[in-house]
PDB file of C-alpha atoms in Angstrom:
ATOM      1  CA  MET A   1      93.009  63.643 107.080  1.00 59.00           C
ATOM      2  CA  LYS A   2      91.408  64.728 110.381  1.00 64.00           C
ATOM      3  CA  GLU A   3      90.498  68.394 110.208  1.00 67.00           C
ATOM      4  CA  LYS A   4      91.208  70.749 113.143  1.00 78.00           C
ATOM      5  CA  ILE A   5      89.277  73.881 113.848  1.00 84.00           C
ATOM      6  CA  TYR A   6      92.018  76.161 112.441  1.00 82.00           C
ATOM      7  CA  THR A   7      92.289  74.074 109.256  1.00 92.00           C
ATOM      8  CA  ILE A   8      88.560  73.999 108.416  1.00 94.00           C
ATOM      9  CA  PRO A   9      88.296  77.385 106.674  1.00 94.00           C
ATOM     10  CA  VAL A  10      91.426  76.649 104.572  1.00 96.00           C
ATOM     11  CA  MET A  11      90.126  73.207 103.621  1.00 95.00           C
ATOM     12  CA  GLU A  12      86.688  74.626 102.718  1.00 95.00           C
ATOM     13  CA  ALA A  13      88.195  77.303 100.475  1.00 96.00           C
ATOM     14  CA  PHE A  14      90.491  74.907  98.651  1.00 97.00           C
ATOM     15  CA  LYS A  15      87.536  72.535  97.972  1.00 96.00           C
ATOM     16  CA  GLU A  16      85.770  75.314  95.899  1.00 96.00           C
ATOM     17  CA  ASP A  17      86.100  75.566  92.149  1.00 95.00           C
ATOM     18  CA  CYS A  18      87.570  79.054  91.785  1.00 94.00           C
ATOM     19  CA  GLU A  19      90.411  81.175  90.430  1.00 96.00           C
ATOM     20  CA  CYS A  20      91.944  81.783  93.924  1.00 97.00           C
ATOM     21  CA  PRO A  21      91.097  79.929  97.117  1.00 97.00           C
ATOM     22  CA  LEU A  22      92.851  82.641  99.160  1.00 98.00           C
ATOM     23  CA  CYS A  23      90.402  85.223  97.727  1.00 97.00           C
ATOM     24  CA  LEU A  24      87.595  83.174  99.061  1.00 96.00           C
ATOM     25  CA  LEU A  25      89.138  83.133 102.459  1.00 96.00           C
ATOM     26  CA  GLU A  26      89.775  86.838 102.380  1.00 96.00           C
ATOM     27  CA  LYS A  27      86.236  87.752 101.187  1.00 96.00           C
ATOM     28  CA  LYS A  28      84.662  85.653 103.931  1.00 95.00           C
ATOM     29  CA  LEU A  29      86.837  87.379 106.532  1.00 96.00           C
ATOM     30  CA  GLU A  30      86.143  90.767 105.061  1.00 96.00           C
ATOM     31  CA  ASP A  31      82.371  90.258 105.321  1.00 95.00           C
ATOM     32  CA  GLU A  32      82.680  89.037 108.898  1.00 95.00           C
ATOM     33  CA  TYR A  33      84.825  92.050 109.892  1.00 95.00           C
ATOM     34  CA  ILE A  34      82.420  94.559 108.246  1.00 95.00           C
ATOM     35  CA  ASP A  35      79.508  92.957 110.105  1.00 94.00           C
ATOM     36  CA  TYR A  36      81.496  93.006 113.370  1.00 94.00           C
ATOM     37  CA  ILE A  37      82.428  96.678 112.990  1.00 94.00           C
ATOM     38  CA  LEU A  38      78.847  97.670 112.464  1.00 93.00           C
ATOM     39  CA  GLY A  39      77.566  95.457 115.120  1.00 91.00           C
ATOM     40  CA  PRO A  40      79.291  94.275 118.366  1.00 89.00           C
ATOM     41  CA  SER A  41      82.362  96.493 117.926  1.00 89.00           C
ATOM     42  CA  LEU A  42      80.145  99.655 118.213  1.00 87.00           C
ATOM     43  CA  MET A  43      79.698  99.245 121.947  1.00 87.00           C
ATOM     44  CA  GLU A  44      83.200  97.948 122.706  1.00 90.00           C
ATOM     45  CA  PRO A  45      85.660 100.723 123.865  1.00 91.00           C
ATOM     46  CA  ASP A  46      88.619  98.802 122.425  1.00 92.00           C
ATOM     47  CA  GLY A  47      86.952  98.499 119.000  1.00 91.00           C
ATOM     48  CA  ARG A  48      86.072 102.133 118.811  1.00 92.00           C
ATOM     49  CA  GLU A  49      89.642 103.076 119.903  1.00 94.00           C
ATOM     50  CA  VAL A  50      90.883 101.277 116.782  1.00 95.00           C
ATOM     51  CA  THR A  51      88.352 102.817 114.411  1.00 95.00           C
ATOM     52  CA  ASN A  52      88.821 106.260 115.885  1.00 95.00           C
ATOM     53  CA  GLU A  53      92.652 105.975 115.382  1.00 95.00           C
ATOM     54  CA  LYS A  54      92.839 104.179 111.980  1.00 96.00           C
ATOM     55  CA  GLY A  55      89.533 104.813 110.121  1.00 96.00           C
ATOM     56  CA  PHE A  56      89.319 102.803 106.910  1.00 97.00           C
ATOM     57  CA  CYS A  57      90.687 102.656 103.411  1.00 96.00           C
ATOM     58  CA  ARG A  58      88.545 103.719 100.360  1.00 94.00           C
ATOM     59  CA  ARG A  59      87.325 100.119  99.685  1.00 94.00           C
ATOM     60  CA  HIS A  60      86.145  99.529 103.182  1.00 96.00           C
ATOM     61  CA  TYR A  61      84.407 102.948 103.571  1.00 96.00           C
ATOM     62  CA  GLU A  62      82.524 101.884 100.489  1.00 94.00           C
ATOM     63  CA  LEU A  63      81.625  98.473 101.773  1.00 94.00           C
ATOM     64  CA  LEU A  64      80.591  99.977 105.197  1.00 95.00           C
ATOM     65  CA  PHE A  65      78.434 102.509 103.446  1.00 95.00           C
ATOM     66  CA  LYS A  66      76.726  99.901 101.219  1.00 92.00           C
ATOM     67  CA  ARG A  67      75.553  97.965 104.305  1.00 88.00           C
ATOM     68  CA  GLN A  68      72.326  99.945 104.488  1.00 78.00           C
ATOM     69  CA  SER A  69      71.194  97.898 107.601  1.00 79.00           C
ATOM     70  CA  ASN A  70      73.137 100.131 110.049  1.00 87.00           C
ATOM     71  CA  LYS A  71      73.580 103.691 108.860  1.00 91.00           C
ATOM     72  CA  LEU A  72      73.405 104.943 112.388  1.00 93.00           C
ATOM     73  CA  GLY A  73      76.284 102.675 113.407  1.00 93.00           C
ATOM     74  CA  LEU A  74      78.425 103.997 110.655  1.00 95.00           C
ATOM     75  CA  ALA A  75      77.546 107.584 111.526  1.00 96.00           C
ATOM     76  CA  LEU A  76      78.610 106.932 115.106  1.00 95.00           C
ATOM     77  CA  ILE A  77      81.937 105.573 113.998  1.00 95.00           C
ATOM     78  CA  LEU A  78      82.506 108.446 111.597  1.00 96.00           C
ATOM     79  CA  ASP A  79      81.544 110.955 114.293  1.00 96.00           C
ATOM     80  CA  THR A  80      84.160 109.878 116.807  1.00 96.00           C
ATOM     81  CA  HIS A  81      86.819 109.176 114.148  1.00 96.00           C
ATOM     82  CA  LEU A  82      86.392 112.731 112.923  1.00 97.00           C
ATOM     83  CA  VAL A  83      86.563 114.156 116.409  1.00 96.00           C
ATOM     84  CA  GLU A  84      89.915 112.484 116.981  1.00 94.00           C
ATOM     85  CA  GLN A  85      91.341 113.235 113.620  1.00 95.00           C
ATOM     86  CA  ASN A  86      90.207 116.825 113.575  1.00 95.00           C
ATOM     87  CA  LYS A  87      91.940 117.389 116.843  1.00 93.00           C
ATOM     88  CA  LYS A  88      95.317 116.015 115.453  1.00 90.00           C
ATOM     89  CA  LEU A  89      94.930 117.723 112.088  1.00 91.00           C
ATOM     90  CA  LYS A  90      94.073 121.177 113.541  1.00 89.00           C
ATOM     91  CA  LYS A  91      97.438 121.357 115.203  1.00 89.00           C
ATOM     92  CA  LEU A  92      99.103 120.618 111.895  1.00 86.00           C
ATOM     93  CA  PHE A  93      96.917 123.009 109.911  1.00 86.00           C
ATOM     94  CA  ASP A  94      97.545 125.735 112.429  1.00 86.00           C
ATOM     95  CA  SER A  95     101.212 125.078 112.282  1.00 84.00           C
ATOM     96  CA  SER A  96     101.389 125.318 108.488  1.00 82.00           C
ATOM     97  CA  ILE A  97      99.272 128.503 108.359  1.00 86.00           C
ATOM     98  CA  SER A  98     101.308 130.158 111.036  1.00 84.00           C
ATOM     99  CA  ALA A  99     104.602 129.228 109.300  1.00 81.00           C
ATOM    100  CA  ILE A 100     103.371 130.636 106.012  1.00 80.00           C
ATOM    101  CA  LYS A 101     101.885 133.794 107.354  1.00 79.00           C
ATOM    102  CA  GLY A 102     104.900 134.410 109.466  1.00 73.00           C
ATOM    103  CA  ALA A 103     107.496 133.931 106.776  1.00 61.00           C
ATOM    104  CA  PRO A 104     109.363 137.255 106.679  1.00 57.00           C
ATOM    105  CA  GLY A 105     109.231 139.205 103.403  1.00 50.00           C
ATOM    106  CA  VAL A 106     107.416 136.521 101.491  1.00 49.00           C
ATOM    107  CA  SER A 107     103.661 136.581 100.620  1.00 53.00           C
ATOM    108  CA  ALA A 108     101.628 133.489 101.602  1.00 51.00           C
ATOM    109  CA  LEU A 109     100.792 132.679  97.940  1.00 51.00           C
ATOM    110  CA  LYS A 110     104.414 132.998  96.898  1.00 56.00           C
ATOM    111  CA  ASN A 111     105.554 130.810  99.758  1.00 51.00           C
ATOM    112  CA  LEU A 112     103.115 128.187  98.791  1.00 54.00           C
ATOM    113  CA  LEU A 113     103.959 128.186  95.151  1.00 58.00           C
ATOM    114  CA  SER A 114     107.782 128.579  95.346  1.00 56.00           C
ATOM    115  CA  ARG A 115     109.676 125.407  96.239  1.00 53.00           C
ATOM    116  CA  SER A 116     112.896 127.280  96.932  1.00 48.00           C
ATOM    117  CA  SER A 117     111.304 129.869  99.273  1.00 49.00           C
ATOM    118  CA  SER A 118     109.397 127.187 101.205  1.00 46.00           C
ATOM    119  CA  LYS A 119     112.696 125.380 101.918  1.00 49.00           C
ATOM    120  CA  GLN A 120     114.200 128.542 103.273  1.00 49.00           C
ATOM    121  CA  THR A 121     111.482 129.057 105.860  1.00 57.00           C
ATOM    122  CA  GLY A 122     109.499 126.810 108.360  1.00 67.00           C
ATOM    123  CA  ALA A 123     106.627 126.706 105.848  1.00 70.00           C
ATOM    124  CA  GLY A 124     108.042 123.815 103.877  1.00 77.00           C
ATOM    125  CA  GLU A 125     108.863 121.807 106.958  1.00 83.00           C
ATOM    126  CA  SER A 126     105.432 122.283 108.525  1.00 81.00           C
ATOM    127  CA  VAL A 127     103.651 121.322 105.243  1.00 84.00           C
ATOM    128  CA  ASP A 128     105.933 118.235 105.036  1.00 86.00           C
ATOM    129  CA  ASP A 129     104.832 117.265 108.500  1.00 86.00           C
ATOM    130  CA  LEU A 130     101.235 117.649 107.378  1.00 88.00           C
ATOM    131  CA  ILE A 131     101.690 115.604 104.240  1.00 90.00           C
ATOM    132  CA  SER A 132     103.408 112.878 106.325  1.00 89.00           C
ATOM    133  CA  ALA A 133     100.411 112.796 108.732  1.00 89.00           C
ATOM    134  CA  LEU A 134      97.943 112.489 105.870  1.00 91.00           C
ATOM    135  CA  ASP A 135     100.040 109.753 104.272  1.00 91.00           C
ATOM    136  CA  ASN A 136     100.021 107.938 107.590  1.00 89.00           C
ATOM    137  CA  LEU A 137      96.278 108.234 108.040  1.00 91.00           C
ATOM    138  CA  GLU A 138      95.662 107.100 104.429  1.00 91.00           C
ATOM    139  CA  SER A 139      97.785 103.977 104.959  1.00 92.00           C
ATOM    140  CA  LYS A 140      95.689 102.861 107.918  1.00 95.00           C
ATOM    141  CA  CYS A 141      92.477 100.815 107.882  1.00 97.00           C
ATOM    142  CA  ALA A 142      90.839  99.008 110.771  1.00 96.00           C
ATOM    143  CA  VAL A 143      89.550  96.310 108.439  1.00 96.00           C
ATOM    144  CA  CYS A 144      92.757  95.848 106.454  1.00 96.00           C
ATOM    145  CA  SER A 145      94.882  95.477 109.577  1.00 96.00           C
ATOM    146  CA  LYS A 146      92.621  92.635 110.796  1.00 95.00           C
ATOM    147  CA  LEU A 147      92.593  90.991 107.330  1.00 96.00           C
ATOM    148  CA  ASP A 148      96.349  91.134 107.026  1.00 96.00           C
ATOM    149  CA  TYR A 149      96.882  89.559 110.486  1.00 96.00           C
ATOM    150  CA  THR A 150      94.334  86.770 109.897  1.00 96.00           C
ATOM    151  CA  MET A 151      95.441  86.082 106.353  1.00 97.00           C
ATOM    152  CA  ASP A 152      99.066  85.703 107.576  1.00 96.00           C
ATOM    153  CA  ARG A 153      97.758  83.034 109.945  1.00 96.00           C
ATOM    154  CA  TYR A 154      95.993  81.216 107.105  1.00 97.00           C
ATOM    155  CA  ILE A 155      99.332  81.207 105.171  1.00 97.00           C
ATOM    156  CA  ASP A 156     100.886  79.517 108.263  1.00 97.00           C
ATOM    157  CA  VAL A 157      98.070  76.835 108.212  1.00 96.00           C
ATOM    158  CA  ILE A 158      98.514  76.330 104.430  1.00 97.00           C
ATOM    159  CA  PHE A 159     102.173  75.482 104.825  1.00 97.00           C
ATOM    160  CA  TYR A 160     101.594  73.299 107.816  1.00 95.00           C
ATOM    161  CA  LEU A 161      99.071  71.338 105.786  1.00 95.00           C
ATOM    162  CA  TRP A 162     101.380  71.245 102.757  1.00 95.00           C
ATOM    163  CA  SER A 163     104.231  69.814 104.953  1.00 93.00           C
ATOM    164  CA  LYS A 164     102.138  67.422 106.957  1.00 92.00           C
ATOM    165  CA  GLU A 165      99.170  66.220 104.881  1.00 93.00           C
ATOM    166  CA  ARG A 166      99.468  64.410 101.549  1.00 93.00           C
ATOM    167  CA  ASP A 167      95.766  64.814 100.903  1.00 94.00           C
ATOM    168  CA  PHE A 168      96.004  68.574 101.160  1.00 95.00           C
ATOM    169  CA  LYS A 169      99.120  68.718  98.925  1.00 95.00           C
ATOM    170  CA  ASP A 170      97.141  66.818  96.197  1.00 95.00           C
ATOM    171  CA  LEU A 171      94.131  69.111  96.734  1.00 96.00           C
ATOM    172  CA  PHE A 172      96.447  72.238  96.460  1.00 97.00           C
ATOM    173  CA  GLN A 173      98.001  70.984  93.243  1.00 95.00           C
ATOM    174  CA  SER A 174      94.582  70.385  91.719  1.00 96.00           C
ATOM    175  CA  LYS A 175      93.673  74.139  91.877  1.00 96.00           C
ATOM    176  CA  LYS A 176      93.483  76.734  89.109  1.00 96.00           C
ATOM    177  CA  GLY A 177      96.292  78.766  90.523  1.00 97.00           C
ATOM    178  CA  PHE A 178      95.841  82.039  92.470  1.00 98.00           C
ATOM    179  CA  CYS A 179      95.547  85.710  92.010  1.00 97.00           C
ATOM    180  CA  LEU A 180      98.863  87.376  91.566  1.00 98.00           C
ATOM    181  CA  ARG A 181      98.674  89.160  94.915  1.00 96.00           C
ATOM    182  CA  HIS A 182      98.048  85.848  96.822  1.00 98.00           C
ATOM    183  CA  LEU A 183     100.681  84.074  94.705  1.00 98.00           C
ATOM    184  CA  LYS A 184     103.159  86.616  96.099  1.00 97.00           C
ATOM    185  CA  MET A 185     101.995  85.853  99.597  1.00 97.00           C
ATOM    186  CA  LEU A 186     102.437  82.145  99.033  1.00 98.00           C
ATOM    187  CA  LEU A 187     105.970  82.554  97.687  1.00 98.00           C
ATOM    188  CA  ALA A 188     107.000  84.743 100.612  1.00 97.00           C
ATOM    189  CA  GLY A 189     105.393  82.169 102.961  1.00 97.00           C
ATOM    190  CA  ALA A 190     107.300  79.366 101.264  1.00 97.00           C
ATOM    191  CA  LYS A 191     110.576  81.134 102.091  1.00 96.00           C
ATOM    192  CA  LYS A 192     109.446  81.520 105.702  1.00 96.00           C
ATOM    193  CA  HIS A 193     108.056  78.027 106.414  1.00 96.00           C
ATOM    194  CA  LEU A 194     109.655  75.436 104.179  1.00 96.00           C
ATOM    195  CA  ARG A 195     113.027  73.585 104.294  1.00 95.00           C
ATOM    196  CA  GLN A 196     115.083  73.915 101.115  1.00 96.00           C
ATOM    197  CA  ASN A 197     113.962  70.661  99.499  1.00 95.00           C
ATOM    198  CA  GLU A 198     110.236  71.430 100.346  1.00 95.00           C
ATOM    199  CA  PHE A 199     110.756  75.012  99.165  1.00 97.00           C
ATOM    200  CA  ASN A 200     112.138  73.890  95.784  1.00 97.00           C
ATOM    201  CA  GLU A 201     109.216  71.383  95.253  1.00 96.00           C
ATOM    202  CA  PHE A 202     106.596  73.953  96.306  1.00 97.00           C
ATOM    203  CA  VAL A 203     107.954  76.770  94.056  1.00 97.00           C
ATOM    204  CA  VAL A 204     108.193  74.556  91.006  1.00 97.00           C
ATOM    205  CA  LYS A 205     104.640  73.156  91.496  1.00 96.00           C
ATOM    206  CA  VAL A 206     103.008  76.449  92.204  1.00 97.00           C
ATOM    207  CA  LEU A 207     104.704  78.247  89.273  1.00 98.00           C
ATOM    208  CA  GLU A 208     103.893  75.454  86.867  1.00 97.00           C
ATOM    209  CA  MET A 209     100.273  75.634  88.033  1.00 97.00           C
ATOM    210  CA  GLN A 210     100.134  79.390  87.845  1.00 98.00           C
ATOM    211  CA  GLN A 211     101.633  79.550  84.400  1.00 98.00           C
ATOM    212  CA  GLU A 212      99.229  76.997  83.011  1.00 97.00           C
ATOM    213  CA  ASN A 213      96.277  78.801  84.390  1.00 98.00           C
ATOM    214  CA  MET A 214      97.326  82.289  83.368  1.00 98.00           C
ATOM    215  CA  GLU A 215      97.555  80.881  79.810  1.00 98.00           C
ATOM    216  CA  ARG A 216      94.207  79.195  80.203  1.00 97.00           C
ATOM    217  CA  ILE A 217      92.420  82.386  81.307  1.00 97.00           C
ATOM    218  CA  GLN A 218      94.041  84.420  78.582  1.00 98.00           C
ATOM    219  CA  GLN A 219      92.713  81.948  76.003  1.00 97.00           C
ATOM    220  CA  GLU A 220      89.267  82.184  77.644  1.00 97.00           C
ATOM    221  CA  VAL A 221      89.322  86.020  77.308  1.00 97.00           C
ATOM    222  CA  ASN A 222      90.594  85.703  73.807  1.00 97.00           C
ATOM    223  CA  TRP A 223      87.646  83.449  72.905  1.00 96.00           C
ATOM    224  CA  PHE A 224      85.323  85.986  74.557  1.00 96.00           C
ATOM    225  CA  THR A 225      86.557  88.631  72.132  1.00 96.00           C
ATOM    226  CA  LYS A 226      86.183  86.274  69.158  1.00 95.00           C
ATOM    227  CA  LYS A 227      82.524  85.668  70.016  1.00 93.00           C
ATOM    228  CA  PHE A 228      81.816  89.333  69.065  1.00 94.00           C
ATOM    229  CA  ASP A 229      82.905  88.518  65.506  1.00 93.00           C
ATOM    230  CA  TYR A 230      80.055  87.315  63.328  1.00 91.00           C
ATOM    231  CA  ARG A 231      82.092  84.367  62.035  1.00 94.00           C
ATOM    232  CA  TYR A 232      81.893  82.786  65.485  1.00 92.00           C
ATOM    233  CA  ASN A 233      78.147  83.408  66.110  1.00 91.00           C
ATOM    234  CA  ASP A 234      77.289  79.701  66.230  1.00 93.00           C
ATOM    235  CA  ALA A 235      80.348  78.595  68.049  1.00 95.00           C
ATOM    236  CA  PRO A 236      79.855  77.648  71.762  1.00 95.00           C
ATOM    237  CA  TRP A 237      80.844  80.066  74.496  1.00 95.00           C
ATOM    238  CA  GLY A 238      82.647  77.377  76.457  1.00 93.00           C
ATOM    239  CA  ASN A 239      83.980  78.853  79.762  1.00 91.00           C
ATOM    240  CA  SER A 240      84.367  82.376  78.309  1.00 94.00           C
ATOM    241  CA  LYS A 241      81.150  84.150  79.276  1.00 94.00           C
ATOM    242  CA  ASP A 242      82.480  85.243  82.621  1.00 94.00           C
ATOM    243  CA  SER A 243      86.193  85.234  81.622  1.00 96.00           C
ATOM    244  CA  VAL A 244      86.507  89.019  81.881  1.00 96.00           C
ATOM    245  CA  SER A 245      85.667  89.167  85.570  1.00 95.00           C
ATOM    246  CA  ARG A 246      87.662  86.093  86.340  1.00 96.00           C
ATOM    247  CA  SER A 247      90.756  87.383  84.545  1.00 97.00           C
ATOM    248  CA  ILE A 248      90.497  90.659  86.521  1.00 96.00           C
ATOM    249  CA  GLN A 249      90.376  88.665  89.710  1.00 95.00           C
ATOM    250  CA  LYS A 250      93.372  86.519  88.528  1.00 97.00           C
ATOM    251  CA  LEU A 251      95.394  89.734  88.010  1.00 97.00           C
ATOM    252  CA  ALA A 252      94.307  91.846  91.044  1.00 94.00           C
ATOM    253  CA  GLY A 253      92.433  89.697  93.550  1.00 93.00           C
ATOM    254  CA  TYR A 254      88.841  89.598  94.583  1.00 90.00           C
ATOM    255  CA  MET A 255      86.455  92.537  93.907  1.00 86.00           C
ATOM    256  CA  ASP A 256      82.736  92.943  93.471  1.00 84.00           C
ATOM    257  CA  LEU A 257      82.245  93.130  89.721  1.00 82.00           C
ATOM    258  CA  LYS A 258      78.553  92.398  89.650  1.00 74.00           C
TER     259      LYS A 258
END
């Protein structure tokens, strides 16, 4: 099979011995995006526009903070993000405070604590607006949005290769399955990309593969627990020494468990 530039990352990930090739793809992208945000993106107006507006999720704030090589860069990003968000939030804070203080005949504390009274005034509505804005901010992440977009493109490539390249289909079927999050992405991708006969073949193959490997990893974890019983002191560990971290990845996707 002749590899094209857009198939190379997918092929490289699927050639690795791992619990989920898509986790490898995602982790590589994540590292590249973190480096980019703390590097070239700092001086790009478009990049700062995105980070000012979206900020980051908890995981990516943590990863950005752990990159000790550029604390100043992170501080600059946080500074302008806070300026923009504080401007938006101040209006909502002021609106809620004014609505509560201005509620006729109802104390501020009572208005906050009483669901019925808040519904009868503007206080409840203004706090609902604030909650909605906070939910919206919490749901955004400059890294997650880039990851989601690129991972969707990788899913497109996987199904292109599955349909066109016999070598890739054989490679795909030799894997140890996927984490459950990426299994869901593959099943959704199959509905989008495959004709009915290809869809049926893919779903059967991937679910058989997944079931076999979910059972395998459960047995490995089970053997890990048995090794703490003195009766199994002299028995070999087999593949069970790192089975706890691999089983967590299988269930929830990649995370740094070192």
